[in-house]
Coordinates of C-alpha atoms in Angstrom, one line a residue:
X1289 CA 158.9 20.8 -81.7
X1290 CA 160.0 23.5 -83.6
X1291 CA 159.2 27.0 -82.9
X1292 CA 160.5 30.8 -83.7
X1293 CA 163.3 31.5 -81.5
X1294 CA 162.8 34.1 -78.3
X1295 CA 165.2 36.5 -76.9
X1296 CA 164.9 34.5 -73.9
X1297 CA 166.6 31.5 -75.6
X1298 CA 169.7 33.3 -76.5
X1299 CA 171.6 31.5 -73.8
X1300 CA 170.5 27.9 -74.7
X1301 CA 171.2 28.6 -78.3
X1302 CA 174.6 29.9 -77.6
X1303 CA 175.0 26.5 -75.5
X1304 CA 174.1 24.5 -78.7
X1305 CA 176.3 26.8 -80.8
X1306 CA 179.4 26.2 -78.3
X1307 CA 178.9 22.3 -78.1
X1308 CA 178.2 21.6 -81.7
X1309 CA 181.3 23.1 -82.9
X1310 CA 183.3 21.7 -80.3
X1311 CA 182.0 18.1 -81.0
X1312 CA 181.6 18.5 -84.9
X1313 CA 184.4 20.7 -85.5
X1314 CA 187.8 20.3 -83.1
X1315 CA 190.0 21.7 -85.8
X1316 CA 188.3 25.2 -85.7
X1317 CA 190.1 27.9 -84.0
X1318 CA 188.6 29.3 -80.9
X1319 CA 188.0 32.9 -82.1
X1320 CA 185.7 34.0 -79.2
X1321 CA 185.2 33.1 -75.6
X1322 CA 181.8 32.1 -74.3
X1323 CA 180.6 35.6 -72.9
X1324 CA 181.3 37.2 -76.7
X1325 CA 179.6 34.2 -78.3
X1326 CA 176.6 34.8 -76.0
X1327 CA 176.8 38.6 -76.8
X1328 CA 176.9 37.8 -80.5
X1329 CA 173.9 35.7 -80.6
X1330 CA 172.0 38.0 -78.2
X1331 CA 172.8 41.3 -80.1
X1332 CA 173.3 40.1 -83.3
X1333 CA 172.2 36.7 -84.5
X1334 CA 168.6 36.8 -82.7
X1335 CA 167.5 40.3 -83.9
X1336 CA 168.7 39.9 -87.3
X1337 CA 168.1 36.6 -88.3
X1338 CA 164.9 34.4 -88.7
X1339 CA 165.9 31.8 -86.2
X1340 CA 163.9 28.6 -84.9
X1341 CA 164.6 26.2 -82.4
X1342 CA 164.1 22.8 -81.8
X1343 CA 162.6 22.2 -78.4
X1344 CA 162.0 18.9 -76.7
X1345 CA 158.5 18.2 -76.1
X1346 CA 159.5 16.3 -72.8
X1347 CA 161.7 18.5 -70.9
X1348 CA 161.7 22.0 -72.9
X1349 CA 165.4 21.9 -73.6
X1350 CA 166.5 23.4 -76.7
X1351 CA 168.0 20.9 -79.0
X1352 CA 169.1 22.8 -82.0
X1353 CA 168.7 25.9 -83.8
X1354 CA 168.6 27.3 -87.6
X1355 CA 169.1 30.9 -88.7
X1356 CA 168.0 32.3 -91.9
X1357 CA 169.5 35.5 -93.2
X1358 CA 167.4 36.4 -96.5
X1359 CA 167.9 33.2 -98.7
X1360 CA 171.1 32.4 -96.9
X1361 CA 171.0 29.4 -94.1
X1362 CA 173.6 31.3 -92.0
X1363 CA 173.5 28.6 -89.1
X1364 CA 172.1 24.9 -88.3
X1365 CA 173.2 23.5 -85.1
X1366 CA 172.4 20.8 -82.9
X1367 CA 173.3 19.4 -79.5
X1368 CA 175.6 16.7 -79.9
X1369 CA 173.4 14.2 -78.0
X1370 CA 170.5 15.3 -80.4
X1371 CA 172.1 14.3 -83.5
X1372 CA 170.6 11.5 -86.0
X1373 CA 167.0 12.0 -84.4
X1374 CA 165.4 14.1 -87.3
X1375 CA 165.7 17.2 -85.6
X1376 CA 168.1 18.8 -88.1
X1377 CA 165.9 17.5 -91.1
X1378 CA 162.9 19.5 -89.3
X1379 CA 164.9 22.5 -88.9
X1380 CA 166.1 22.3 -92.3
X1381 CA 162.4 21.8 -93.8
X1382 CA 161.5 24.9 -91.8
X1383 CA 164.3 27.2 -93.7
X1384 CA 163.4 25.6 -96.9
X1385 CA 159.6 26.4 -96.6
X1386 CA 160.6 29.9 -95.5
X1387 CA 162.7 30.0 -98.5
X1388 CA 160.5 28.3 -101.4
X1389 CA 162.7 30.0 -104.3
X1390 CA 166.0 28.4 -102.8
X1391 CA 168.4 28.7 -100.0
X1392 CA 172.5 28.8 -100.3
X1393 CA 174.8 28.0 -97.2
X1394 CA 178.3 27.5 -96.5
X1395 CA 179.9 24.6 -95.0
X1396 CA 183.5 23.8 -93.8
X1397 CA 185.2 21.4 -96.4
X1398 CA 186.3 19.3 -93.7
X1399 CA 182.7 19.1 -91.9
X1400 CA 181.8 15.9 -94.1
X1401 CA 178.8 15.1 -92.0
X1402 CA 177.3 18.2 -92.7
X1403 CA 177.9 18.2 -96.4
X1404 CA 176.7 14.8 -96.5
X1405 CA 173.6 16.1 -94.7
X1406 CA 172.9 18.8 -97.2
X1407 CA 173.3 16.9 -100.4
X1408 CA 170.9 14.0 -98.9
X1409 CA 168.5 17.0 -98.6
X1410 CA 168.8 18.7 -102.4
X1411 CA 171.5 20.9 -101.8
X1412 CA 174.5 20.9 -104.4
X1413 CA 178.1 22.4 -104.3
X1414 CA 178.3 25.5 -106.4
X1415 CA 181.5 27.2 -105.1
X1416 CA 184.5 26.5 -102.9
X1417 CA 186.8 29.1 -101.3
X1418 CA 190.5 28.6 -99.8
X1419 CA 189.3 30.0 -96.2
X1420 CA 189.7 33.6 -97.0
X1421 CA 186.1 34.6 -97.0
X1422 CA 185.8 33.3 -93.3
X1423 CA 186.9 34.4 -89.9
X1424 CA 188.5 30.7 -89.3
X1425 CA 190.8 30.8 -92.5
X1426 CA 189.3 27.5 -93.2
X1427 CA 188.3 26.3 -96.8
X1428 CA 184.6 26.3 -97.3
X1429 CA 182.2 25.2 -100.0
X1430 CA 179.1 27.0 -101.0
X1431 CA 175.9 24.8 -101.2
X1432 CA 172.5 25.8 -103.2
X1433 CA 169.1 24.0 -103.1
X1434 CA 166.9 25.6 -105.8
X1435 CA 163.4 25.0 -104.0
X1436 CA 161.0 22.3 -104.4
X1437 CA 160.7 21.0 -107.6

């Protein structure tokens, strides 16, 4: 079930964020410890972004989340054990419905699984960068989805 995130979801969202990045992008430097990450999610991301969570209908656990900042899909993360079950697609669909005139996002160039996912869902690369625009100093690609046709 996809629903709006609540303040009480912050710890579970942080766990998804940390586990997903560790599993999918082990090459990224660890810039912040777990406590700092939780504080950022609680004090910055949840209050300033439109965030949805994917909640298990059987266990109530948070399986993933998506955060939208205007027309920028700032985050879409899934627990590693929740991948390839349609949950990412469901979260992305909510973000697309909230931004019918289009969405943009950035993905690390080495994250080929995420790039393939977004391309499968109609996103196209429009720009690339050497990593100077992100904290990780990792080359990234900007993708854009123009809205439904």
